[in-house]
Coordinates of C-alpha atoms in Angstrom, one line a residue:
Chain A
X435 CA -16.5 -7.8 25.7
X436 CA -16.3 -10.9 28.1
X437 CA -18.7 -13.0 26.0
X438 CA -16.4 -11.8 23.2
X439 CA -13.3 -13.5 25.0
X440 CA -15.2 -16.2 26.2
X441 CA -15.9 -17.2 22.6
X442 CA -12.4 -16.3 21.7
X443 CA -10.9 -18.8 24.4
X444 CA -13.4 -21.7 23.7
X445 CA -12.4 -21.4 20.0
X446 CA -8.8 -21.6 20.9
X447 CA -9.1 -24.5 23.3
X448 CA -10.8 -26.0 20.1
X449 CA -8.0 -25.8 17.9
X450 CA -5.8 -26.8 20.4
X451 CA -7.5 -30.2 20.6
X452 CA -7.6 -30.4 16.8
X453 CA -4.0 -29.8 16.6
X454 CA -3.2 -32.6 19.4
X455 CA -5.6 -34.7 17.8
X456 CA -3.5 -34.2 14.4
X457 CA -0.3 -34.8 16.2
X458 CA -1.3 -37.9 18.3
X459 CA -3.1 -39.0 15.0
X460 CA 0.7 -39.2 13.1
X461 CA 2.6 -40.5 16.1
X462 CA 0.5 -43.1 16.6
X463 CA 0.0 -43.9 12.7
X464 CA -3.9 -43.3 13.0
X465 CA -5.9 -41.2 10.8
X466 CA -8.6 -39.2 13.3
X467 CA -9.2 -36.9 10.5
X468 CA -13.0 -36.6 11.0
X469 CA -12.4 -35.5 14.7
X470 CA -10.0 -32.9 13.5
X471 CA -11.8 -31.3 10.5
X472 CA -15.1 -31.3 12.8
X473 CA -13.1 -29.4 15.8
X474 CA -11.5 -27.1 13.5
X475 CA -14.9 -26.0 12.0
X476 CA -16.1 -25.7 15.5
X477 CA -13.2 -23.6 16.2
X478 CA -14.1 -21.6 13.3
X479 CA -17.6 -21.1 14.2
X480 CA -17.0 -20.1 17.9
X481 CA -14.1 -17.5 16.6
X482 CA -16.2 -16.2 14.0
X483 CA -19.1 -15.7 16.6
X484 CA -16.3 -13.7 18.8
X485 CA -15.2 -11.6 16.0
X486 CA -18.6 -10.9 15.0
X487 CA -19.8 -9.5 18.6
X488 CA -16.6 -7.3 18.9
X489 CA -17.6 -6.0 15.2
X490 CA -21.1 -5.1 16.2
X491 CA -20.0 -3.7 19.3
X492 CA -17.2 -1.4 17.6
X493 CA -18.9 -0.8 14.8
X494 CA -15.7 -1.7 12.8
X495 CA -13.9 -4.9 11.5
X496 CA -10.5 -6.2 13.0
X497 CA -8.2 -4.2 11.5
X498 CA -6.9 -2.1 13.5
X499 CA -5.0 -3.3 16.8
X500 CA -2.4 -6.0 17.2
X501 CA -5.5 -8.0 18.7
X502 CA -7.9 -7.5 16.1
X503 CA -5.4 -7.9 13.3
X504 CA -3.9 -11.3 15.0
X505 CA -7.4 -12.4 16.0
X506 CA -8.6 -12.1 12.4
X507 CA -5.4 -13.6 10.7
X508 CA -5.7 -16.8 12.9
X509 CA -9.5 -17.1 12.0
X510 CA -8.5 -16.9 8.0
X511 CA -5.6 -18.8 8.0
X512 CA -7.3 -21.4 9.8
X513 CA -10.4 -21.1 7.0
X514 CA -7.6 -21.6 4.5
X515 CA -6.1 -24.7 6.0
X516 CA -9.1 -26.3 6.8
X517 CA -11.0 -25.7 3.3
X518 CA -7.5 -27.5 2.2
X519 CA -7.6 -30.2 4.8
X520 CA -11.2 -30.6 3.7
X521 CA -10.8 -30.6 -0.1
X522 CA -7.6 -32.5 -0.4
X523 CA -7.8 -35.8 1.8
X524 CA -4.2 -36.9 0.9
X525 CA -2.5 -33.9 2.9
X526 CA -4.3 -34.3 6.3
X527 CA -1.3 -35.3 7.8
X528 CA 0.2 -32.1 7.5
X529 CA -2.0 -30.7 10.1
X530 CA 0.4 -32.3 13.0
X531 CA 2.8 -29.6 11.5
X532 CA 0.6 -26.8 10.8
X533 CA -1.5 -26.4 13.7
X534 CA 1.8 -26.4 16.2
X535 CA 2.5 -23.6 13.8
X536 CA -0.9 -22.0 14.5
X537 CA -0.2 -22.8 18.1
X538 CA 2.3 -19.8 18.5
X539 CA -0.1 -17.6 16.8
X540 CA -2.9 -18.8 19.2
X541 CA -0.2 -18.0 22.2
X542 CA 0.8 -14.7 21.0
X543 CA -3.1 -13.8 20.6
X544 CA -3.8 -14.8 24.2
X545 CA -0.9 -12.5 25.8
X546 CA -2.1 -9.4 23.4
X547 CA -4.4 -6.9 25.0
X548 CA -8.0 -6.7 23.5
X549 CA -8.2 -3.1 24.1
X550 CA -10.1 -0.9 21.2
X551 CA -7.9 1.2 18.6
X552 CA -9.2 4.6 17.0
X553 CA -11.1 3.8 13.4
X554 CA -9.4 6.3 11.0
X555 CA -11.9 7.9 8.5
X556 CA -9.3 7.0 6.0
X557 CA -10.4 3.3 6.4
X558 CA -14.1 3.9 5.4
X559 CA -13.5 2.5 2.1
X560 CA -14.7 -0.9 0.4
X561 CA -10.9 -1.0 -0.3
X562 CA -10.0 -1.2 2.7
X563 CA -12.2 -5.1 2.8
X564 CA -10.7 -5.8 -0.8
X565 CA -7.0 -5.5 0.1
X566 CA -7.6 -6.9 3.4
X567 CA -8.9 -9.6 2.2
X568 CA -6.8 -10.7 -0.7
X569 CA -3.8 -10.5 1.8
X570 CA -5.5 -13.3 3.8
X571 CA -6.0 -15.2 0.6
X572 CA -2.5 -14.8 -0.2
X573 CA -1.0 -15.6 3.6
X574 CA -3.6 -18.7 3.6
X575 CA -2.2 -20.2 0.7
X576 CA 1.3 -19.8 1.6
X577 CA 0.8 -21.5 5.2
X578 CA -0.5 -24.5 3.0
X579 CA 2.4 -24.3 1.3
X580 CA 4.6 -23.7 4.4
X581 CA 2.7 -27.6 6.1
X582 CA 3.8 -29.4 3.3
X583 CA 7.4 -27.5 3.0
X584 CA 7.9 -28.5 6.2
X585 CA 7.2 -32.4 5.6
X586 CA 9.5 -32.1 2.8
X587 CA 12.3 -30.8 5.2
X588 CA 11.6 -32.8 7.8
X589 CA 11.9 -36.0 5.4
X590 CA 15.2 -34.5 4.1
X591 CA 17.0 -34.8 7.1
X592 CA 15.5 -38.2 8.0
X593 CA 12.8 -37.2 10.4
X594 CA 9.5 -38.6 11.0
X595 CA 9.8 -40.8 7.5
X596 CA 7.7 -43.5 9.0
X597 CA 5.2 -41.2 10.5
X598 CA 4.9 -39.3 7.8
X599 CA 4.7 -41.8 5.2
X600 CA 0.7 -41.5 5.1
X601 CA 1.5 -38.1 3.0
X602 CA 2.1 -38.6 -0.7
X603 CA 5.9 -38.3 -1.9
X604 CA 7.7 -35.3 -1.8
X605 CA 8.0 -34.8 -5.4
X606 CA 4.1 -34.5 -5.1
X607 CA 4.0 -32.3 -2.3
X608 CA 6.2 -30.0 -3.9
X609 CA 4.3 -29.5 -6.9
X610 CA 1.4 -28.8 -4.3
X611 CA 3.6 -26.2 -2.6
X612 CA 4.3 -24.7 -5.6
X613 CA 0.6 -24.3 -6.8
X614 CA -0.1 -22.7 -3.4
X615 CA 2.6 -20.3 -4.2
X616 CA 1.2 -19.3 -7.3
X617 CA -2.3 -18.5 -6.0
X618 CA -0.3 -16.9 -3.1
X619 CA 1.4 -14.9 -5.8
X620 CA -1.7 -13.9 -7.9
X621 CA -3.5 -12.6 -4.5
X622 CA -0.3 -11.0 -3.3
X623 CA -0.2 -9.0 -6.7
X624 CA -4.0 -8.4 -6.3
X625 CA -3.4 -7.2 -2.7
X626 CA -1.2 -4.6 -3.9
X627 CA -3.0 -3.4 -6.7
X628 CA -6.0 -2.9 -4.3
X629 CA -4.0 -1.2 -1.5
X630 CA -2.6 1.1 -4.2
X631 CA -5.8 2.4 -5.7
X632 CA -6.9 2.4 -1.3
X633 CA -3.5 4.7 -0.6
X634 CA -4.4 6.9 -4.2
X635 CA -8.0 7.8 -2.6
X636 CA -7.0 8.0 1.0
X637 CA -3.4 9.8 1.0
X638 CA -3.2 11.2 -2.4
X639 CA -0.5 8.6 -3.7
X640 CA -0.3 5.4 -4.9
X641 CA 3.1 4.7 -3.7
X642 CA 5.3 6.5 -1.0
X643 CA 7.7 4.0 0.5
X644 CA 5.6 3.6 3.3
X645 CA 7.4 0.7 5.4
X646 CA 4.2 -1.5 5.2
X647 CA 3.7 -1.1 1.4
X648 CA 7.8 -1.4 0.6
X649 CA 7.8 -4.9 2.7
X650 CA 4.9 -5.9 0.9
X651 CA 6.7 -5.7 -2.5
X652 CA 9.7 -7.2 -1.0
X653 CA 7.6 -10.0 0.1
X654 CA 6.0 -9.8 -3.5
X655 CA 9.7 -10.1 -4.8
X656 CA 10.5 -13.3 -2.6
X657 CA 7.7 -15.0 -4.3
X658 CA 8.3 -14.2 -7.6
X659 CA 11.9 -15.2 -7.0
X660 CA 10.8 -18.7 -5.8
X661 CA 8.1 -19.0 -8.1
X662 CA 10.6 -18.3 -10.9
X663 CA 13.5 -20.5 -9.6
X664 CA 11.0 -23.2 -9.2
X665 CA 10.0 -22.8 -13.2
X666 CA 13.4 -21.8 -14.7
X667 CA 15.4 -24.7 -12.9
X668 CA 14.9 -28.1 -11.7
X669 CA 15.7 -27.1 -7.7
X670 CA 15.1 -29.9 -5.8
X671 CA 12.0 -30.1 -3.3
X672 CA 13.9 -29.4 -0.1
X673 CA 15.5 -26.2 -1.6
X674 CA 11.9 -25.1 -3.2
X675 CA 10.9 -25.8 0.3
X676 CA 13.5 -23.7 2.1
X677 CA 12.4 -20.8 -0.1
X678 CA 8.9 -20.9 0.7
X679 CA 9.9 -21.0 4.6
X680 CA 11.9 -18.0 3.8
X681 CA 8.8 -16.3 1.9
X682 CA 6.6 -16.8 4.8
X683 CA 9.1 -15.6 7.2
X684 CA 9.2 -12.6 5.4
X685 CA 5.2 -11.9 5.0
X686 CA 4.8 -12.7 8.6
X687 CA 7.0 -9.9 9.8
X688 CA 5.4 -7.6 6.9
X689 CA 2.0 -8.7 8.2
X690 CA 2.8 -8.5 12.0
X691 CA 5.9 -6.9 12.3
X692 CA 5.9 -3.4 10.5
X693 CA 2.6 -2.4 11.0
X694 CA 3.4 -2.1 14.6
X695 CA 6.9 -0.2 14.4
X696 CA 5.9 2.3 11.6
X697 CA 4.4 5.4 12.6
X698 CA 3.1 5.8 8.8
X699 CA -0.8 6.6 8.2
X700 CA -0.6 2.7 6.6
X701 CA -0.8 2.2 10.1
X702 CA -4.1 4.1 10.7
X703 CA -2.4 7.1 12.5
X704 CA -4.5 9.7 10.6
Chain B
X251 CA 42.1 -16.2 -59.9
X252 CA 39.5 -14.3 -62.0
X253 CA 37.7 -11.5 -61.3
X254 CA 34.7 -13.3 -60.9
X255 CA 36.1 -15.8 -58.7
X256 CA 37.5 -12.7 -56.6
X257 CA 34.0 -11.1 -56.1
X258 CA 32.7 -14.7 -55.1
X259 CA 35.3 -15.6 -52.6
X260 CA 34.7 -11.8 -51.2
X261 CA 30.8 -12.3 -50.6
X262 CA 31.4 -15.6 -49.2
X263 CA 34.0 -14.2 -46.8
X264 CA 31.1 -11.2 -46.2
X265 CA 28.4 -13.8 -45.7
X266 CA 30.7 -15.5 -43.4
X267 CA 31.1 -12.8 -41.2
X268 CA 27.6 -11.6 -41.2
X269 CA 26.6 -14.8 -40.3
X270 CA 29.2 -14.8 -37.2
X271 CA 28.4 -11.5 -36.2
X272 CA 24.3 -12.6 -36.2
X273 CA 25.5 -15.7 -34.5
X274 CA 27.6 -13.1 -31.9
X275 CA 24.2 -10.8 -31.6
X276 CA 22.3 -13.8 -30.8
X277 CA 24.6 -15.2 -28.1
X278 CA 24.6 -11.8 -26.6
X279 CA 20.6 -11.7 -26.6
X280 CA 20.9 -15.1 -25.2
X281 CA 23.3 -14.4 -22.2
X282 CA 21.1 -10.9 -21.7
X283 CA 18.0 -13.6 -21.5
X284 CA 19.2 -15.9 -19.1
X285 CA 17.0 -16.6 -16.3
X286 CA 19.6 -17.1 -13.8
X287 CA 20.5 -13.5 -14.4
X288 CA 16.8 -12.7 -14.1
X289 CA 17.0 -14.1 -10.6
X290 CA 20.1 -12.0 -9.9
X291 CA 18.3 -9.3 -10.9
X292 CA 15.0 -10.2 -8.9
X293 CA 17.5 -10.2 -5.8
X294 CA 19.3 -6.9 -6.8
X295 CA 15.5 -5.0 -6.9
X296 CA 15.2 -6.4 -3.4
X297 CA 18.0 -4.9 -2.3
X298 CA 17.6 -1.5 -4.1
X299 CA 13.9 -1.4 -2.5
X300 CA 15.5 -1.8 1.1
X301 CA 18.0 1.0 0.2
X302 CA 15.5 3.0 -1.1
X303 CA 13.3 2.6 1.8
X304 CA 16.0 3.4 4.3
X305 CA 17.7 6.3 2.1
X306 CA 15.0 9.0 1.3
X307 CA 17.5 10.6 -0.7
X308 CA 18.9 8.1 -2.8
X309 CA 15.5 6.5 -4.3
X310 CA 15.9 7.0 -7.9
X311 CA 19.2 5.0 -9.0
X312 CA 18.9 1.9 -6.9
X313 CA 15.4 1.1 -8.4
X314 CA 15.9 2.2 -11.7
X315 CA 19.1 0.3 -12.3
X316 CA 17.7 -3.3 -11.3
X317 CA 14.3 -2.4 -13.0
X318 CA 16.2 -1.3 -16.2
X319 CA 18.2 -4.3 -16.2
X320 CA 15.1 -6.5 -15.9
X321 CA 13.6 -4.9 -18.4
X322 CA 16.7 -5.6 -20.9
X323 CA 16.9 -9.5 -19.5
X324 CA 12.9 -10.0 -20.2
X325 CA 13.0 -8.3 -23.6
X326 CA 15.7 -10.5 -24.4
X327 CA 14.1 -13.7 -23.0
X328 CA 11.1 -12.6 -25.2
X329 CA 13.1 -12.4 -28.4
X330 CA 15.3 -15.5 -27.8
X331 CA 13.0 -17.8 -25.6
X332 CA 10.5 -20.0 -27.8
X333 CA 8.3 -20.6 -24.6
X334 CA 6.8 -16.9 -24.8
X335 CA 5.9 -17.8 -28.6
X336 CA 4.0 -21.0 -27.1
X337 CA 2.5 -19.6 -24.1
X338 CA 0.8 -16.7 -25.3
X339 CA -0.9 -15.7 -21.5
X340 CA 2.6 -15.8 -20.4
X341 CA 4.3 -13.9 -23.2
X342 CA 1.2 -11.1 -22.1
X343 CA 2.0 -11.0 -18.7
X344 CA 5.9 -10.4 -19.2
X345 CA 4.7 -7.5 -21.7
X346 CA 2.4 -6.2 -19.3
X347 CA 4.9 -5.9 -16.7
X348 CA 7.4 -4.4 -19.2
X349 CA 4.6 -1.9 -20.2
X350 CA 3.9 -1.3 -16.1
X351 CA 7.6 -0.3 -16.1
X352 CA 7.4 2.3 -19.0
X353 CA 4.4 3.6 -17.7
X354 CA 5.8 4.0 -13.8
X355 CA 8.8 5.7 -15.8
X356 CA 6.8 8.2 -17.3
X357 CA 5.0 9.2 -14.4
X358 CA 7.8 10.1 -12.7
X359 CA 9.1 12.1 -15.8
X360 CA 6.1 14.3 -16.0
X361 CA 4.2 14.0 -12.5
X362 CA 3.9 16.6 -9.7
X363 CA 2.8 16.6 -6.2
X364 CA 2.7 19.6 -3.7
X365 CA 0.6 21.3 -0.9
X366 CA -1.5 24.3 -1.1
X367 CA -3.7 26.1 1.7
X368 CA -6.7 27.6 0.5
X369 CA -8.9 30.2 3.3
X370 CA -12.4 29.6 3.6
X371 CA -14.4 31.4 0.7
X372 CA -11.3 32.2 -1.6
X373 CA -10.2 31.0 -4.5
X374 CA -7.3 28.2 -5.2
X375 CA -5.1 30.2 -7.9
X376 CA -2.6 27.6 -9.0
X377 CA -0.4 28.4 -6.4
X378 CA 1.6 25.8 -4.4
X379 CA 3.3 26.0 -0.6
X380 CA 5.3 22.9 -1.7
X381 CA 5.8 21.5 -5.1
X382 CA 8.2 18.7 -6.4
X383 CA 7.6 17.7 -10.2
X384 CA 8.9 15.5 -13.0
X385 CA 11.6 17.0 -15.3
X386 CA 8.9 17.1 -18.1
X387 CA 5.9 17.7 -16.5
X388 CA 4.0 20.7 -18.6
X389 CA 0.6 20.6 -17.1
X390 CA -1.6 24.1 -16.6
X391 CA -1.9 24.3 -12.8
X392 CA -1.6 28.2 -13.1
X393 CA -5.3 27.8 -15.1
X394 CA -6.7 25.4 -12.3
X395 CA -9.1 27.4 -9.9
X396 CA -11.8 26.4 -7.1
X397 CA -13.2 27.9 -4.4
X398 CA -13.0 26.3 -0.7
X399 CA -16.3 26.9 0.9
X400 CA -15.8 25.8 4.1
X401 CA -15.6 22.2 6.0
X402 CA -16.9 20.2 8.9
X403 CA -15.1 17.4 10.7
X404 CA -16.6 15.3 13.5
X405 CA -14.1 14.8 16.7
X406 CA -14.8 11.8 19.0
X407 CA -13.5 11.4 22.6
X408 CA -9.5 11.4 22.9
X409 CA -9.4 14.5 19.7
X410 CA -10.2 11.5 17.2
X411 CA -10.9 12.8 13.9
X412 CA -13.7 11.8 11.7
X413 CA -14.7 12.1 8.6
X414 CA -13.8 15.8 6.5
X415 CA -16.6 17.2 4.6
X416 CA -15.3 20.3 2.0
X417 CA -17.5 21.7 0.1
X418 CA -16.2 23.4 -3.3
X419 CA -17.0 24.9 -6.3
X420 CA -15.3 25.6 -9.6
X421 CA -15.9 25.9 -13.4
X422 CA -15.5 23.1 -15.7
X423 CA -14.1 22.8 -19.0
X424 CA -17.1 24.1 -20.7
X425 CA -17.6 27.1 -18.1
X426 CA -20.6 25.9 -16.1
X427 CA -20.4 26.2 -12.1
X428 CA -19.9 22.8 -10.2
X429 CA -20.1 22.2 -6.6
X430 CA -19.2 19.1 -4.9
X431 CA -18.1 17.5 -1.0
X432 CA -15.0 15.9 -1.1
X433 CA -13.0 14.6 1.6
X434 CA -11.5 11.1 2.7
X435 CA -11.3 9.1 -0.2
X436 CA -13.0 11.6 -2.5
X437 CA -10.5 14.1 -4.1
X438 CA -11.6 17.5 -6.2
X439 CA -10.1 16.5 -9.7
X440 CA -9.7 19.1 -12.5
X441 CA -7.8 19.0 -15.5
X442 CA -6.2 15.7 -14.1
X443 CA -4.8 17.5 -11.1
X444 CA -6.4 15.6 -8.0
X445 CA -7.0 17.9 -4.5
X446 CA -7.4 15.9 -1.4
X447 CA -8.0 17.1 1.7
X448 CA -5.5 16.7 4.6
X449 CA -5.4 16.7 8.2
X450 CA -3.6 20.1 7.8
X451 CA -6.7 22.8 8.8
X452 CA -6.9 25.8 11.0
X453 CA -7.6 29.3 11.3
X454 CA -7.0 32.1 9.3
X455 CA -7.6 35.8 10.3
X456 CA -8.1 37.7 7.3
X457 CA -7.3 41.6 6.9
X458 CA -7.8 44.2 4.0
X459 CA -4.8 45.8 3.7
X460 CA -5.0 49.6 2.1
X461 CA -1.4 50.6 0.9
X462 CA -0.3 54.4 1.3
X463 CA -1.2 54.7 -2.7
X464 CA -4.7 53.9 -1.5
X465 CA -5.3 50.4 -3.5
X466 CA -6.8 47.8 -1.1
X467 CA -5.8 44.1 -1.1
X468 CA -7.5 41.1 1.0
X469 CA -5.1 38.6 2.5
X470 CA -5.2 36.1 5.1
X471 CA -2.9 34.2 7.8
X472 CA -2.9 30.6 7.7
X473 CA -2.1 29.9 11.1
X474 CA -0.3 26.8 12.2
X475 CA -2.6 23.5 11.9
X476 CA -5.2 23.3 14.7
X477 CA -5.6 21.3 17.0
X478 CA -1.9 19.7 16.2
X479 CA -0.6 22.9 17.0
X480 CA -3.3 24.4 19.5
X481 CA -0.4 26.1 21.5
X482 CA 1.4 27.9 18.9
X483 CA -1.4 29.6 17.1
X484 CA 1.2 32.9 15.9
X485 CA 2.5 33.6 12.6
X486 CA 4.9 36.4 11.4
X487 CA 3.2 38.0 8.2
X488 CA 4.1 40.8 5.7
X489 CA 0.7 42.5 4.0
X490 CA 1.1 42.1 0.2
X491 CA 2.8 45.5 -1.3
X492 CA 3.9 46.3 2.1
X493 CA 7.6 46.2 4.0
X494 CA 6.1 45.8 7.9
X495 CA 6.4 42.6 8.8
X496 CA 3.4 42.0 11.7
X497 CA 3.2 39.2 14.1
X498 CA -0.5 37.9 14.4
X499 CA -1.6 35.4 17.0
X500 CA -4.7 34.0 17.9
X501 CA -5.5 33.7 21.8
X502 CA -8.3 31.2 22.0
X503 CA -10.4 31.9 25.3
X504 CA -12.6 28.8 25.0
X505 CA -12.6 25.0 24.7
X506 CA -13.1 24.1 21.1
X507 CA -12.6 20.5 20.8
X508 CA -12.9 18.7 23.9
X509 CA -11.3 15.7 24.4
X510 CA -13.9 13.8 26.7
X511 CA -16.8 14.6 24.4
X512 CA -17.8 14.3 20.7
X513 CA -17.0 17.8 19.6
X514 CA -17.0 19.7 15.9
X515 CA -14.2 21.5 14.4
X516 CA -15.3 25.2 14.5
X517 CA -14.3 29.1 14.5
X518 CA -14.0 30.0 18.1
X519 CA -16.4 32.7 19.1
X520 CA -14.0 34.2 22.4
X521 CA -10.8 34.9 20.9
X522 CA -8.8 37.8 21.0
X523 CA -6.3 38.5 18.0
X524 CA -3.1 39.9 19.1
X525 CA -0.9 41.8 16.0
X526 CA 2.4 42.8 17.1
X527 CA 4.4 45.3 14.8
X528 CA 8.1 46.2 16.3
X529 CA 7.6 47.0 20.1
X530 CA 3.9 47.9 19.9
X531 CA 1.3 45.4 20.6
X532 CA -2.3 45.4 19.7
X533 CA -5.5 43.2 20.5
X534 CA -7.8 43.6 17.5
X535 CA -11.7 42.4 17.0
X536 CA -13.4 42.0 13.7
X537 CA -13.6 45.7 12.0
X538 CA -10.6 47.1 14.0
X539 CA -8.1 49.3 12.1
X540 CA -4.2 49.5 12.8
X541 CA -2.3 52.3 10.9
X542 CA 1.2 51.3 10.0
X543 CA 3.9 53.5 8.1
X544 CA 2.8 52.3 4.6
X545 CA -0.8 51.7 5.0
X546 CA -3.5 50.7 7.2
X547 CA -4.7 47.0 8.4
X548 CA -8.0 46.4 9.0
X549 CA -9.1 43.0 10.5
X550 CA -12.1 41.6 8.7
X551 CA -12.8 38.5 10.8
X552 CA -11.5 34.8 11.5
X553 CA -12.3 32.4 8.8
X554 CA -11.1 28.6 8.4
X555 CA -8.5 26.9 6.0
X556 CA -7.9 23.9 4.7
X557 CA -4.5 22.3 3.5
X558 CA -4.4 20.3 0.1
X559 CA -2.5 17.6 -1.1
X560 CA -2.1 18.5 -5.1
X561 CA -1.1 15.0 -7.0
X562 CA -1.0 15.0 -10.8
X563 CA 0.1 11.4 -12.7
X564 CA -1.8 11.3 -16.0
X565 CA -0.6 7.2 -16.0
X566 CA -2.8 6.2 -13.2
X567 CA -5.6 4.8 -15.2
X568 CA -3.2 3.2 -17.8
X569 CA -1.3 1.9 -14.8
X570 CA -4.2 0.3 -13.7
X571 CA -5.3 -1.3 -17.2
X572 CA -1.8 -2.8 -17.1
X573 CA -2.0 -4.1 -13.5
X574 CA -5.6 -5.9 -14.4
X575 CA -3.9 -7.3 -17.8
X576 CA -0.6 -8.7 -15.7
X577 CA -3.2 -10.3 -13.0
X578 CA -5.3 -11.7 -15.4
X579 CA -2.7 -13.3 -17.7
X580 CA -0.8 -14.7 -15.2
X581 CA -3.8 -16.3 -14.0
X582 CA -4.7 -17.5 -17.2
X583 CA -1.1 -18.8 -17.4
X584 CA -1.4 -20.6 -13.9
X585 CA -4.6 -22.2 -14.7
X586 CA -3.7 -23.7 -18.0
X587 CA -0.7 -24.8 -16.7
X588 CA -2.0 -26.6 -13.5
X589 CA -5.3 -27.6 -15.5
X590 CA -3.4 -29.7 -17.8
X591 CA -1.9 -32.2 -15.1
X592 CA -3.4 -32.9 -11.1
X593 CA -0.6 -32.2 -9.1
X594 CA -0.3 -35.8 -7.6
X595 CA 0.0 -37.4 -11.3

């Protein structure tokens, strides 16, 4: 366990260095992109090793406790953003916004007890991996959209116009954020379907107003609302960006809030 | 004005009236197809979903009203909006949403869900302890039968329940005997009814009741779930055909599931079965008999019982198919849309 935590701490320090480097780069008008990308990959490798060691020790994946869920989500969100950072060079300056957002989750992870939880028999199915994996892609796509949306909103209110000037104009960022949300909608829909299949097999119903599944549906509605509004009306980039932030807040509360206030089977009680 | 002129004038007026009527219908359809209305209805559905989550007793109308209105809005849009004719994938996606809605409605009208407890070595005979069904459910649960041949459950320290393996046997539609092990993720499916094992299981003292007329009947008392109700293993029971109420309590004299060790659910070996009839208290062992006013009660032994969740919804495979079509068509739509133009063009 000690080695797992040491690796995790090393990963956190590496992510923080990546974030600080990205922020300094934007503030000083420099482009330390290679360093940031290297640090991101290094952090991912260290965290993957930490998660892998814990998985090996406990015999189950990081799906049960708040520590495990936060840990795996920090990793998957970092994977999503690192891929975007790597493959779409024009948006790299958005790391100065996304990485500080990740610091909040890293801080939460650091103060969460790394104790073990019970792995219920209803979790012993491939649908668990499919369901959770699809959810992670959804959240990762929304995180990239959130980074771009923050840039649009900051520019709209006159903050960092010069320093964020290396990023494409807001209408282009808006289009890219919209595409991320479209990917998010597809994967969120797939996550709901996989979850329903799992619930049917595990608990004998595909829908039972379980708070987590209900809030996941409400999140889906917020995504559908945002995409529909963007497609049907020429809403301005700042308004679209604000809607994306609303989706992210709803999704964040659903993923990280509801499972820990609900006592339903979805939490893993049975 | 000649008669012919008059007829032509009437015809012209009729045509104009028809045209106005058609325009009114189209105008109404266009209003119903409003994209602004769609957004309001999605918001209304979100509010209905929150209401349904909070109020268990009011889950129908908060969902049915916005979903019904969304269906009308969507069908009107398909009828009047040329986008759907130009973009097939978008049309298929929205039609699959309508299909999903109709399937969910059909499912709610014909579903059945309930619970049944079946004692080891006995048949499920189509009777449920709790049942909830749609108004149009016309399944044949009474003809469904299977035997519970017993189960195993491992427990980890801290009484953490492991996998459930339940041996069941039944006859298929052709009359052939079938046997299978069901459990977590693996229901038994007979005639569309799905039987899921649950965490409700326990002990069932089994009796042979011989009434005053000489007929003998077997019955079991499914005591409260174990280990959930470890300290209240008692139940009031009336033997079949009798009017005498019998209070039965299982007093276990050993540790069955050790909180500190790995253990397996099993029947107790050291126990007392306390039977109270009125003010008389008796302790019975397997094979003991007890004479009551209207018959004789013989304790045949202790067995286990398993609680099953029963679920019927014929729409399940169709729902899955509609979902698959919806996701694939949505993916195709976005792919075509995004491939046509780079994001930074």
